[in-house]
Coordinates of C-alpha atoms in Angstrom, one line a residue:
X142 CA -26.4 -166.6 -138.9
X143 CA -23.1 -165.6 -140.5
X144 CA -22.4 -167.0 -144.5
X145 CA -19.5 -169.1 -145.2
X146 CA -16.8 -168.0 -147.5
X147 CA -18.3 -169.8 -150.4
X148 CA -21.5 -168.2 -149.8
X149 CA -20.0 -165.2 -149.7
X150 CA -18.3 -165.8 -152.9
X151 CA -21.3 -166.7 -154.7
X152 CA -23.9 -163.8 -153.3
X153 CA -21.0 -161.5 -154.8
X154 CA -20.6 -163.2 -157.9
X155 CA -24.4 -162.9 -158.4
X156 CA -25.4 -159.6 -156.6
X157 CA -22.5 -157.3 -157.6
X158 CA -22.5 -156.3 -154.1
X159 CA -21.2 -158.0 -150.5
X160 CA -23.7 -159.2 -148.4
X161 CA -22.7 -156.5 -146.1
X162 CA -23.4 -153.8 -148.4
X163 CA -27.0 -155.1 -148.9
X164 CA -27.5 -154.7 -145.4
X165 CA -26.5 -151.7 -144.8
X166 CA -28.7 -150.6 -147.5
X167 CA -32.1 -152.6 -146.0
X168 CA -31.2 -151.0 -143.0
X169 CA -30.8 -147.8 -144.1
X170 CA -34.0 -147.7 -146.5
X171 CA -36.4 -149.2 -143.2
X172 CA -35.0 -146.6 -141.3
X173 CA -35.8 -143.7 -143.3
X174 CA -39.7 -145.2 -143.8
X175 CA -39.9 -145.3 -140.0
X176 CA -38.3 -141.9 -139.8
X177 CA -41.0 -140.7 -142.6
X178 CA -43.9 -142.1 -140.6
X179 CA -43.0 -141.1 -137.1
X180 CA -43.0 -137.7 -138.7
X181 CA -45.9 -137.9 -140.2
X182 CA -47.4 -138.9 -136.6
X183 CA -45.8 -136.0 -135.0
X184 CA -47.1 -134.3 -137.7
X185 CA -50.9 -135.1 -137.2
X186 CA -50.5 -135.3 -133.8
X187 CA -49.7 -131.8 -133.7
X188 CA -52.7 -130.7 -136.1
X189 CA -55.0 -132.3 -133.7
X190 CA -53.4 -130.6 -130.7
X191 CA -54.0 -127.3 -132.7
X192 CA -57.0 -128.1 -133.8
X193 CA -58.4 -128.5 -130.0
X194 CA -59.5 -132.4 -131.6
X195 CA -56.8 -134.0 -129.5
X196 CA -56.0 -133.1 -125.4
X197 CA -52.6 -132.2 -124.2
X198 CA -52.8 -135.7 -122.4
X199 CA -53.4 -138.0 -125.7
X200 CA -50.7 -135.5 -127.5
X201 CA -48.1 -136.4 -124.3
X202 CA -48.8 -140.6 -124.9
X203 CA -48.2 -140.1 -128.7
X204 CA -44.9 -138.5 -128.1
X205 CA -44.2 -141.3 -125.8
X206 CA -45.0 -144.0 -128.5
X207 CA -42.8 -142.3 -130.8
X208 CA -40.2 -141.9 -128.9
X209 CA -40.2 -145.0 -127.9
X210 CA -41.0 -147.0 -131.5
X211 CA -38.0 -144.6 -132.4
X212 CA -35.9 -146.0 -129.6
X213 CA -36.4 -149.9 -130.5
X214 CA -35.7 -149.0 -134.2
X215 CA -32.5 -147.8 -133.7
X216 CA -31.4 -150.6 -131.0
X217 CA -32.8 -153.0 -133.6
X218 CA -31.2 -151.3 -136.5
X219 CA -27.4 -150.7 -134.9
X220 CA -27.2 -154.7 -133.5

């Protein structure tokens, strides 16, 4: 849902910063917690693998999951 003009006004007046701006910035700070837990998946995921704890098979579906969380994110994130 898009603000009208005097909304706009007004969230300016009392933020400092266009609406916009704050968006970008919600955006860009969920992005880099997803980010920094995919990679701490991958991360553990790996450790298992290397440990002998988790089969090539489980460490195959976890990629998959990431990759595909990651996929959604950014589709969610860029519309």
């Amino acid at each position: 849902m898009t603000m009208t003009a005097e909304q706009q006004a007004a969230f300016e007046l009392g933020s400092g910063y266009s609406a916009d701006q704050v968006s970008l910035l919600i955006s860009g700070a969920s992005a880099a917690v997803i980010f920094l837990f995919l990679a701490w998946v991958l991360f553990s995921a790996y450790q298992g693998w290397a440990d002998k704890s988790l089969s090539m098979k489980q460490l195959g579906f976890t990629l998959l999951r990431i990759a595909l969380l990651l996929f959604v994110t950014l589709v969610i994130l860029t519309v």
